[in-house]
CSV table of C-alpha atoms and ligand atoms in Angstrom, one decimal:
chain,number,residue,atom,x,y,z
A,1,MET,CA,-31.4,-29.5,-3.8
A,2,SER,CA,-33.9,-32.4,-3.7
A,3,ASP,CA,-37.0,-33.2,-1.3
A,4,LYS,CA,-37.5,-30.5,1.7
A,5,VAL,CA,-34.8,-28.3,2.3
A,6,ARG,CA,-33.0,-28.5,5.8
A,7,VAL,CA,-32.1,-25.5,7.3
A,8,CYS,CA,-29.8,-25.0,10.4
A,9,ILE,CA,-28.8,-21.6,12.1
A,10,VAL,CA,-25.3,-21.7,13.3
A,11,GLY,CA,-25.4,-19.1,16.1
A,12,SER,CA,-28.0,-17.8,18.6
A,13,GLY,CA,-26.7,-14.0,19.8
A,14,ASN,CA,-28.7,-11.1,19.5
A,15,TRP,CA,-29.0,-11.5,15.7
A,16,GLY,CA,-29.0,-15.2,15.4
A,17,SER,CA,-32.0,-15.1,17.6
A,18,ALA,CA,-33.7,-12.4,16.0
A,19,ILE,CA,-33.4,-13.7,12.4
A,20,ALA,CA,-34.6,-17.4,13.6
A,21,LYS,CA,-38.1,-15.7,14.2
A,22,ILE,CA,-38.2,-15.0,10.3
A,23,VAL,CA,-36.5,-18.1,9.4
A,24,GLY,CA,-38.6,-20.4,11.6
A,25,VAL,CA,-41.9,-18.7,10.6
A,26,ASN,CA,-40.9,-19.0,6.8
A,27,ALA,CA,-39.9,-22.6,6.9
A,28,LYS,CA,-43.2,-23.7,8.6
A,29,ARG,CA,-44.9,-21.7,6.0
A,30,LEU,CA,-43.5,-22.8,3.0
A,31,ASP,CA,-43.7,-26.0,1.7
A,32,THR,CA,-40.2,-26.2,0.1
A,33,PHE,CA,-38.6,-26.1,3.6
A,34,GLU,CA,-38.6,-28.7,6.4
A,35,ASP,CA,-40.4,-27.4,9.4
A,36,ARG,CA,-37.9,-28.3,11.9
A,37,VAL,CA,-34.8,-25.7,12.1
A,38,THR,CA,-32.2,-26.8,14.0
A,39,MET,CA,-30.4,-23.4,16.0
A,40,TYR,CA,-26.6,-24.0,17.4
A,41,VAL,CA,-26.8,-22.5,20.8
A,42,TYR,CA,-23.3,-22.0,22.4
A,43,GLU,CA,-23.9,-23.8,25.8
A,44,GLU,CA,-24.2,-21.6,29.0
A,45,MET,CA,-26.0,-21.9,32.4
A,46,ILE,CA,-28.5,-19.3,33.1
A,47,ASP,CA,-29.4,-19.5,36.7
A,48,GLY,CA,-28.7,-23.2,37.2
A,49,LYS,CA,-30.6,-23.7,33.6
A,50,LYS,CA,-29.0,-25.1,30.3
A,51,LEU,CA,-29.7,-21.9,27.6
A,52,THR,CA,-30.8,-25.0,25.3
A,53,GLU,CA,-33.3,-26.1,27.5
A,54,ILE,CA,-34.6,-22.9,28.3
A,55,ILE,CA,-34.9,-22.2,24.5
A,56,ASN,CA,-36.6,-25.4,23.6
A,57,THR,CA,-39.2,-25.2,26.7
A,58,THR,CA,-39.9,-21.8,26.7
A,59,HIS,CA,-39.0,-20.5,23.1
A,60,GLU,CA,-37.1,-17.8,24.4
A,61,ASN,CA,-33.4,-16.9,24.3
A,62,VAL,CA,-33.4,-15.3,27.6
A,63,LYS,CA,-29.9,-14.0,27.7
A,64,TYR,CA,-29.4,-12.6,23.8
A,65,LEU,CA,-33.2,-11.7,22.9
A,66,PRO,CA,-35.1,-11.6,25.8
A,67,GLY,CA,-38.9,-10.7,25.6
A,68,HIS,CA,-39.1,-12.5,21.9
A,69,LYS,CA,-41.0,-15.8,21.6
A,70,LEU,CA,-39.0,-17.9,18.9
A,71,PRO,CA,-41.0,-20.2,16.7
A,72,GLU,CA,-41.7,-23.5,18.3
A,73,ASN,CA,-40.0,-25.2,14.8
A,74,ILE,CA,-36.8,-23.8,16.1
A,75,ILE,CA,-34.8,-26.3,17.8
A,76,ALA,CA,-31.6,-25.2,20.2
A,77,VAL,CA,-28.8,-27.8,20.0
A,78,PRO,CA,-25.7,-27.6,21.9
A,79,ASP,CA,-23.5,-29.4,19.3
A,80,VAL,CA,-22.7,-27.6,16.2
A,81,VAL,CA,-22.1,-31.0,14.3
A,82,ASP,CA,-25.4,-32.4,15.4
A,83,ALA,CA,-27.1,-29.1,14.6
A,84,ALA,CA,-25.5,-29.0,11.2
A,85,LYS,CA,-24.6,-32.6,9.9
A,86,ASP,CA,-28.2,-32.9,7.9
A,87,ALA,CA,-28.6,-29.0,7.0
A,88,ASP,CA,-28.8,-28.2,3.0
A,89,ILE,CA,-28.6,-24.4,3.9
A,90,LEU,CA,-26.4,-23.3,6.6
A,91,ILE,CA,-26.8,-20.0,8.2
A,92,PHE,CA,-23.9,-18.6,9.6
A,93,VAL,CA,-24.3,-15.8,12.4
A,94,VAL,CA,-21.7,-16.0,15.1
A,95,PRO,CA,-19.4,-13.3,16.1
A,96,HIS,CA,-16.7,-13.3,13.5
A,97,GLN,CA,-13.9,-14.3,16.2
A,98,PHE,CA,-15.7,-17.8,16.7
A,99,ILE,CA,-15.8,-18.8,12.9
A,100,ARG,CA,-12.8,-20.3,12.7
A,101,GLY,CA,-13.2,-22.4,15.7
A,102,LEU,CA,-16.4,-23.8,14.5
A,103,GLY,CA,-15.4,-24.2,10.9
A,104,THR,CA,-12.8,-27.1,12.2
A,105,GLN,CA,-15.3,-28.6,14.4
A,106,LEU,CA,-17.8,-28.9,11.1
A,107,LEU,CA,-14.9,-29.9,8.7
A,108,GLY,CA,-16.0,-33.1,6.9
A,109,LYS,CA,-19.1,-33.4,9.1
A,110,ILE,CA,-21.6,-31.8,6.6
A,111,LYS,CA,-23.5,-32.3,3.6
A,112,PRO,CA,-21.2,-31.8,0.7
A,113,THR,CA,-23.7,-30.5,-1.4
A,114,ALA,CA,-25.0,-27.9,1.7
A,115,VAL,CA,-24.7,-24.1,0.5
A,116,GLY,CA,-23.7,-21.4,3.1
A,117,LEU,CA,-25.4,-18.0,4.0
A,118,SER,CA,-22.9,-15.9,6.2
A,119,LEU,CA,-24.7,-13.1,8.1
A,120,ILE,CA,-21.4,-12.4,9.9
A,121,LYS,CA,-19.9,-8.9,9.6
A,122,GLY,CA,-16.2,-8.7,10.0
A,123,PHE,CA,-12.9,-10.3,8.7
A,124,ASP,CA,-10.6,-13.1,9.2
A,125,VAL,CA,-6.8,-12.3,9.4
A,126,ALA,CA,-4.8,-14.5,6.8
A,127,GLU,CA,-1.4,-15.4,7.6
A,128,GLY,CA,1.4,-12.7,6.2
A,129,GLY,CA,-0.7,-9.6,7.1
A,130,GLY,CA,-3.5,-10.4,4.4
A,131,MET,CA,-7.3,-10.7,5.3
A,132,GLU,CA,-9.9,-13.1,4.4
A,133,LEU,CA,-13.5,-12.6,3.8
A,134,ILE,CA,-15.7,-14.7,6.2
A,135,SER,CA,-17.6,-16.4,3.5
A,136,HIS,CA,-14.4,-17.0,1.5
A,137,LEU,CA,-13.1,-18.8,4.8
A,138,ILE,CA,-16.1,-20.9,5.0
A,139,THR,CA,-15.6,-22.1,1.6
A,140,LYS,CA,-12.1,-22.9,2.0
A,141,HIS,CA,-12.6,-24.5,5.2
A,142,LEU,CA,-15.9,-26.5,4.5
A,143,LYS,CA,-15.7,-26.9,0.7
A,144,ILE,CA,-19.1,-25.1,0.0
A,145,PRO,CA,-20.1,-21.9,-1.8
A,146,CYS,CA,-21.2,-19.1,0.6
A,147,SER,CA,-23.6,-16.5,-0.2
A,148,VAL,CA,-24.1,-13.4,2.3
A,149,LEU,CA,-26.6,-11.1,3.5
A,150,MET,CA,-26.2,-7.8,5.3
A,151,GLY,CA,-28.1,-4.9,5.8
A,152,ALA,CA,-29.4,-2.1,7.8
A,153,ASN,CA,-30.8,-4.7,10.4
A,154,LEU,CA,-30.4,-3.8,14.2
A,155,ALA,CA,-31.6,-7.0,15.6
A,156,GLY,CA,-33.9,-5.5,18.3
A,157,GLU,CA,-35.9,-3.8,15.4
A,158,VAL,CA,-36.2,-6.9,13.4
A,159,ALA,CA,-37.2,-8.7,16.2
A,160,GLU,CA,-40.1,-6.2,17.0
A,161,GLU,CA,-41.1,-6.7,13.2
A,162,LYS,CA,-40.1,-3.2,12.4
A,163,PHE,CA,-39.9,-2.8,8.5
A,164,CYS,CA,-36.4,-2.7,7.2
A,165,GLU,CA,-34.6,-4.0,4.1
A,166,THR,CA,-31.8,-6.1,3.5
A,167,THR,CA,-29.0,-7.3,1.0
A,168,ILE,CA,-28.3,-10.7,0.2
A,169,GLY,CA,-25.2,-10.9,-2.2
A,170,CYS,CA,-25.7,-14.7,-3.9
A,171,ARG,CA,-22.9,-16.5,-5.7
A,172,ASP,CA,-24.9,-18.7,-7.5
A,173,MET,CA,-28.3,-17.2,-9.0
A,174,LYS,CA,-29.9,-20.6,-9.0
A,175,ILE,CA,-30.3,-20.5,-5.5
A,176,ALA,CA,-31.1,-17.1,-5.1
A,177,LYS,CA,-35.1,-17.6,-5.0
A,178,THR,CA,-34.6,-20.4,-2.2
A,179,LEU,CA,-32.3,-17.9,-0.2
A,180,ARG,CA,-34.7,-15.0,-0.5
A,181,ASP,CA,-38.0,-17.0,0.3
A,182,LEU,CA,-36.5,-18.0,3.5
A,183,PHE,CA,-35.8,-14.4,5.0
A,184,GLN,CA,-38.2,-12.3,3.0
A,185,SER,CA,-41.4,-11.2,5.3
A,186,PRO,CA,-43.8,-8.4,4.8
A,187,ASN,CA,-41.2,-6.4,7.2
A,188,PHE,CA,-38.1,-7.9,6.0
A,189,ARG,CA,-37.7,-7.1,2.4
A,190,VAL,CA,-34.9,-8.8,0.5
A,191,VAL,CA,-33.0,-7.4,-2.6
A,192,VAL,CA,-30.6,-9.8,-4.3
A,193,VAL,CA,-27.3,-8.9,-5.8
A,194,ASP,CA,-24.7,-10.6,-7.4
A,195,ASP,CA,-21.6,-8.3,-6.2
A,196,VAL,CA,-21.3,-10.5,-3.1
A,197,ASP,CA,-17.8,-9.6,-2.0
A,198,ALA,CA,-18.7,-5.9,-1.9
A,199,VAL,CA,-22.0,-6.7,-0.2
A,200,GLU,CA,-19.8,-8.7,2.8
A,201,ILE,CA,-17.2,-5.7,2.9
A,202,CYS,CA,-19.8,-3.0,3.4
A,203,GLY,CA,-21.0,-5.0,6.6
A,204,ALA,CA,-17.8,-5.4,8.0
A,205,LEU,CA,-16.3,-2.0,7.4
A,206,LYS,CA,-19.5,-0.3,8.6
A,207,ASN,CA,-18.8,-1.2,12.1
A,208,ILE,CA,-15.6,0.7,12.0
A,209,VAL,CA,-17.2,3.8,10.9
A,210,ALA,CA,-19.9,3.5,13.7
A,211,CYS,CA,-16.9,3.9,16.6
A,212,GLY,CA,-16.0,6.7,14.6
A,213,ALA,CA,-19.6,8.1,15.2
A,214,GLY,CA,-19.9,6.7,18.7
A,215,PHE,CA,-16.2,9.3,19.3
A,216,VAL,CA,-18.4,12.3,18.0
A,217,ASP,CA,-21.3,11.3,20.4
A,218,GLY,CA,-18.9,10.9,23.1
A,219,MET,CA,-17.2,14.2,22.2
A,220,GLY,CA,-20.5,16.1,22.1
A,221,LEU,CA,-20.0,17.1,18.5
A,222,GLY,CA,-23.2,17.7,16.5
A,223,ASP,CA,-25.1,15.8,13.8
A,224,ASN,CA,-23.2,17.8,11.0
A,225,THR,CA,-19.7,16.0,12.2
A,226,LYS,CA,-21.4,12.6,12.6
A,227,ALA,CA,-22.5,13.2,8.9
A,228,ALA,CA,-19.2,14.1,8.1
A,229,VAL,CA,-17.8,10.9,9.5
A,230,ILE,CA,-20.6,8.7,7.8
A,231,ARG,CA,-19.4,10.4,4.1
A,232,LEU,CA,-15.8,10.1,4.8
A,233,GLY,CA,-16.0,6.3,6.3
A,234,LEU,CA,-18.1,5.7,3.0
A,235,MET,CA,-15.7,7.1,0.8
A,236,GLU,CA,-13.0,4.9,2.5
A,237,MET,CA,-15.3,1.9,2.1
A,238,ILE,CA,-15.5,2.3,-1.6
A,239,LYS,CA,-11.7,2.7,-1.9
A,240,PHE,CA,-11.3,-0.5,0.1
A,241,VAL,CA,-13.2,-2.5,-2.1
A,242,ASP,CA,-11.6,-0.5,-5.2
A,243,VAL,CA,-8.3,-1.4,-4.1
A,244,PHE,CA,-8.4,-4.7,-2.8
A,245,TYR,CA,-11.6,-6.3,-4.6
A,246,PRO,CA,-11.4,-4.5,-7.9
A,247,GLY,CA,-14.4,-5.1,-10.0
A,248,SER,CA,-17.0,-4.3,-7.7
A,249,LYS,CA,-20.5,-2.1,-8.8
A,250,LEU,CA,-20.7,1.2,-7.0
A,251,SER,CA,-24.7,0.7,-6.9
A,252,THR,CA,-23.9,-1.9,-4.2
A,253,PHE,CA,-23.0,1.0,-2.0
A,254,PHE,CA,-26.7,2.2,-2.3
A,255,GLU,CA,-28.1,-0.9,-1.1
A,256,SER,CA,-29.2,-1.7,2.1
A,257,CYS,CA,-25.7,-2.8,3.2
A,258,GLY,CA,-23.9,0.0,2.3
A,259,VAL,CA,-25.6,3.6,3.0
A,260,ALA,CA,-28.8,2.4,4.9
A,261,ASP,CA,-26.5,0.3,7.2
A,262,LEU,CA,-24.2,3.0,7.8
A,263,ILE,CA,-26.9,5.3,8.7
A,264,THR,CA,-28.5,2.8,11.2
A,265,THR,CA,-25.6,1.8,13.1
A,266,CYS,CA,-24.2,5.2,13.3
A,267,TYR,CA,-27.3,7.0,14.5
A,268,GLY,CA,-29.8,4.7,16.1
A,269,ALA,CA,-33.0,6.0,17.5
A,270,PHE,CA,-33.1,8.6,20.5
A,271,PHE,CA,-36.0,7.8,23.0
A,272,GLY,CA,-37.0,10.4,25.1
A,273,SER,CA,-39.7,10.5,28.0
A,274,CYS,CA,-40.6,12.9,30.9
A,275,ALA,CA,-42.1,12.6,34.0
A,276,MET,CA,-43.4,15.3,37.0
A,277,SER,CA,-41.7,15.0,40.1
A,278,SER,CA,-42.5,17.6,42.9
A,279,ASN,CA,-43.9,20.2,40.1
A,280,VAL,CA,-40.0,19.5,38.2
A,281,LEU,CA,-40.3,18.0,34.7
A,282,ILE,CA,-37.8,15.4,34.5
A,283,LEU,CA,-36.4,14.5,31.1
A,284,PHE,CA,-35.1,10.9,30.6
A,285,SER,CA,-33.4,10.0,27.3
A,286,GLN,CA,-31.8,7.0,25.9
A,287,HIS,CA,-29.9,6.4,22.8
A,288,THR,CA,-30.3,3.0,21.6
A,289,GLY,CA,-29.2,1.8,18.2
A,290,GLY,CA,-25.8,0.1,17.4
A,291,ARG,CA,-23.6,-1.6,19.9
A,292,ASN,CA,-20.5,-0.2,18.1
A,293,ARG,CA,-21.5,3.2,18.4
A,294,LYS,CA,-23.0,2.8,21.8
A,295,VAL,CA,-19.6,1.8,23.4
A,296,SER,CA,-17.4,4.1,21.7
A,297,GLU,CA,-19.4,7.1,22.8
A,298,ALA,CA,-19.1,5.5,26.5
A,299,PHE,CA,-15.3,5.0,25.8
A,300,VAL,CA,-15.1,8.8,25.2
A,301,LYS,CA,-17.1,9.6,28.0
A,302,THR,CA,-15.9,7.3,30.8
A,303,GLY,CA,-12.3,6.8,30.2
A,304,LYS,CA,-12.6,2.9,30.6
A,305,THR,CA,-11.2,0.2,28.1
A,306,ILE,CA,-13.4,-1.0,25.2
A,307,LYS,CA,-13.1,-4.4,26.6
A,308,GLN,CA,-14.1,-3.3,30.0
A,309,LEU,CA,-17.4,-1.8,28.2
A,310,GLU,CA,-18.4,-4.4,26.4
A,311,ASP,CA,-17.9,-6.8,29.0
A,312,GLU,CA,-20.2,-4.3,31.3
A,313,MET,CA,-22.7,-2.8,28.9
A,314,LEU,CA,-23.2,-5.7,26.5
A,315,ASN,CA,-24.2,-8.8,28.8
A,316,GLY,CA,-22.0,-11.4,26.5
A,317,GLN,CA,-23.1,-9.6,23.2
A,318,LYS,CA,-19.6,-9.0,21.1
A,319,LEU,CA,-18.4,-5.9,19.7
A,320,GLN,CA,-17.2,-6.3,16.0
A,321,GLY,CA,-16.1,-2.8,15.3
A,322,PRO,CA,-12.9,-2.4,17.2
A,323,ILE,CA,-11.5,-5.8,16.1
A,324,THR,CA,-12.1,-5.1,12.6
A,325,ALA,CA,-10.4,-1.9,12.7
A,326,GLU,CA,-7.6,-3.7,14.2
A,327,GLU,CA,-7.4,-6.4,11.4
A,328,VAL,CA,-7.9,-3.8,8.8
A,329,ASN,CA,-5.3,-2.1,10.3
A,330,PHE,CA,-3.0,-5.2,10.4
A,331,MET,CA,-3.4,-5.5,6.4
A,332,LEU,CA,-3.1,-1.7,5.9
A,333,LYS,CA,0.1,-1.6,8.0
A,334,SER,CA,1.9,-4.6,6.3
A,335,LYS,CA,1.2,-3.0,2.9
A,336,GLY,CA,2.4,0.2,3.9
A,337,MET,CA,-1.2,2.1,3.2
A,338,GLU,CA,-2.4,3.3,6.6
A,339,ASP,CA,-2.2,7.1,5.6
A,340,LYS,CA,-4.3,6.0,2.4
A,341,PHE,CA,-7.2,5.1,5.2
A,342,PRO,CA,-7.0,7.5,7.7
A,343,LEU,CA,-10.2,7.6,9.3
A,344,PHE,CA,-9.8,3.7,9.6
A,345,THR,CA,-6.5,4.0,10.9
A,346,ALA,CA,-7.6,6.8,13.5
A,347,ILE,CA,-10.6,4.6,14.9
A,348,HIS,CA,-8.1,1.8,15.5
A,349,ARG,CA,-5.4,4.0,17.0
A,350,ILE,CA,-8.0,6.0,19.4
A,351,CYS,CA,-9.7,2.2,20.1
A,352,THR,CA,-6.4,1.0,21.3
A,353,GLY,CA,-5.3,4.1,23.3
A,354,GLN,CA,-2.6,5.2,21.2
A,355,VAL,CA,-4.2,8.3,20.4
A,356,LYS,CA,-6.7,10.6,22.6
A,357,PRO,CA,-10.5,10.7,21.0
A,358,GLN,CA,-9.7,14.3,20.9
A,359,GLY,CA,-7.4,13.4,18.0
A,360,PHE,CA,-10.3,12.3,15.7
A,361,LEU,CA,-11.0,15.7,14.6
A,362,ASP,CA,-7.6,16.4,13.3
A,363,CYS,CA,-8.0,12.9,11.1
A,364,LEU,CA,-11.4,14.6,10.1
A,365,ARG,CA,-9.9,17.9,9.3
A,366,ASN,CA,-6.9,16.7,7.2
A,367,HIS,CA,-8.5,13.9,5.3
A,368,PRO,CA,-7.2,13.5,1.8
A,369,GLU,CA,-10.9,13.9,0.5
A,370,HIS,CA,-10.4,17.8,1.7
A,371,MET,CA,-7.1,18.1,-0.1
A,372,GLN,CA,-7.9,18.9,-3.8
A,373,THR,CA,-5.7,20.4,-6.2
A,374,PHE,CA,-6.5,22.9,-8.8
A,375,SER,CA,-4.7,23.7,-11.9
B,401,NAD,N1,-27.1,-8.0,16.6
B,401,NAD,C1,-27.3,-7.1,15.7
B,401,NAD,O1,-27.7,-6.0,15.5
B,401,NAD,C2,-26.4,-7.6,14.2
B,401,NAD,C3,-27.3,-7.3,13.2
B,401,NAD,C4,-26.7,-7.7,11.7
B,401,NAD,C5,-25.6,-8.5,11.9
B,401,NAD,N2,-24.7,-8.6,12.9
B,401,NAD,C6,-23.8,-9.4,13.0
B,401,NAD,O2,-24.0,-10.8,13.2
B,401,NAD,C7,-22.8,-11.6,14.0
B,401,NAD,C8,-23.2,-12.4,15.0
B,401,NAD,O3,-23.7,-11.3,15.8
B,401,NAD,P1,-25.0,-11.4,17.3
B,401,NAD,O4,-25.4,-10.1,17.7
B,401,NAD,O5,-26.0,-12.6,16.9
B,401,NAD,O6,-24.0,-11.9,18.1
B,401,NAD,P2,-24.0,-11.3,19.6
B,401,NAD,O7,-23.1,-10.4,19.8
B,401,NAD,O8,-25.3,-11.5,20.3
B,401,NAD,O9,-22.8,-12.5,20.3
B,401,NAD,C9,-23.1,-13.5,21.6
B,401,NAD,C10,-22.9,-14.8,20.7
B,401,NAD,O10,-21.8,-15.4,20.9
B,401,NAD,C11,-21.5,-16.8,21.6
B,401,NAD,N3,-20.2,-17.3,21.9
B,401,NAD,C12,-19.8,-16.6,23.1
B,401,NAD,N4,-18.6,-17.5,22.9
B,401,NAD,C13,-18.7,-18.1,22.1
B,401,NAD,C14,-17.2,-19.2,21.7
B,401,NAD,N5,-16.2,-19.5,22.4
B,401,NAD,N6,-17.9,-19.8,20.5
B,401,NAD,C15,-19.0,-20.0,19.7
B,401,NAD,N7,-20.0,-18.8,20.2
B,401,NAD,C16,-19.8,-18.3,21.1
B,401,NAD,C17,-23.0,-16.5,22.5
B,401,NAD,O11,-23.6,-17.8,22.8
B,401,NAD,C18,-23.9,-15.7,21.7
B,401,NAD,O12,-24.7,-16.7,20.9
B,401,NAD,C19,-21.6,-10.5,13.9
B,401,NAD,O13,-21.1,-10.5,13.2
B,401,NAD,C20,-22.7,-9.0,13.9
B,401,NAD,O14,-22.1,-7.9,13.4
B,401,NAD,C21,-25.4,-8.4,14.4
B,402,G3P,O1,-25.2,-3.5,17.2
B,402,G3P,P1,-24.2,-3.0,15.9
B,402,G3P,O2,-23.0,-2.1,16.0
B,402,G3P,O3,-23.2,-4.3,16.0
B,402,G3P,O4,-24.7,-3.1,14.7
B,402,G3P,C1,-25.7,-4.0,14.3
B,402,G3P,C2,-26.3,-4.2,12.6
B,402,G3P,O5,-24.8,-4.6,12.2
B,402,G3P,C3,-26.8,-3.2,12.5
B,402,G3P,O6,-27.0,-3.4,11.1
């Protein structure tokens, strides 16, 4: 790369907007980068005004990250090609179901020397029952190398500048420093590793496990049960990487993208507050944390479908866990391997109404992890 590095953020949802706060500040602060950072915004009308115009005048994404100012050098652009065509670094951060469509629009329209960085947690279903990593899909379609950034990073907390860590899985260590510098801040600490596929798979699979954690909360089971879900989920994540992407390192699962992301997504903060009314103490409590956990808890408590709850609870934000479970199941089924990943399989069946949430306990009880044999 020569001259100043130009950056484009492809996506402006909850995470895209939170990361724009950090990237915007760093691009302005560091001489290496061009100040102006473009952000592709999927255009929509909010109270009769275009979201891009609102962002460019008020510097707030009032729909997906209300209450937080974006740096003024973040420029919202409604056309993805206009936003991306001059960029040296393309940060992909859209819900994974939209990446194929955007890739098609960008084909042949970006700099051939550009590099990609995917913050997208999910998979793509390949023809014939296989699955493709989103970073591989970006490389295949756009002919650019693509690294990944995944971690225990609830967007709201990152936007509030609460301390956290993240993991960059970098394909080419020559650009590791540039990528690290673009994201690192006092409260967003970056560790770069070279085990790229495992980093990405951790980010995608933890969303399935988060649904399991939500079921446990919905059924009123305790923290011990949830810890079992997290542990069995982690074991299936490790096995998944071992079987389908052999050669990865166990240490990657101990980075922010692994165990730490599982914990933050499956727990989330529990906020309590109280008030006095007619001498009666009223307690209010609210679970925040990950959307997958939250919606899955409501799924058990209300009996509504995941789609209904996504529409009702998330104001346009998108769930990744249930569709990732479906994509993983599609592949496991086609390979006759559903029983090797019983937790992922049960979560998919519960999300799609094939099995009642109460059936999840049977899955935990009968998990192969408990079927030791002794000679
Ligand atoms: N939100 C988080 O806390 C968080 C943290 C880390 C990683 N992630 C991951 O980042 C990715 C993006 O998540 P997010 O939270 O920024 O998004 P989000 O859930 O807020 O999704 C909404 C976004 O999708 C856009 N959109 C809607 N329809 C579209 C279409 N047809 N084409 C293109 N875009 C469309 C909306 O305009 C909006 O920008 C996901 O893979 C997610 O798992 C999210
Ligand atoms: O809100 P979720 O469940 O999509 O999770 C958000 C992030 O992935 C947490 O790291």
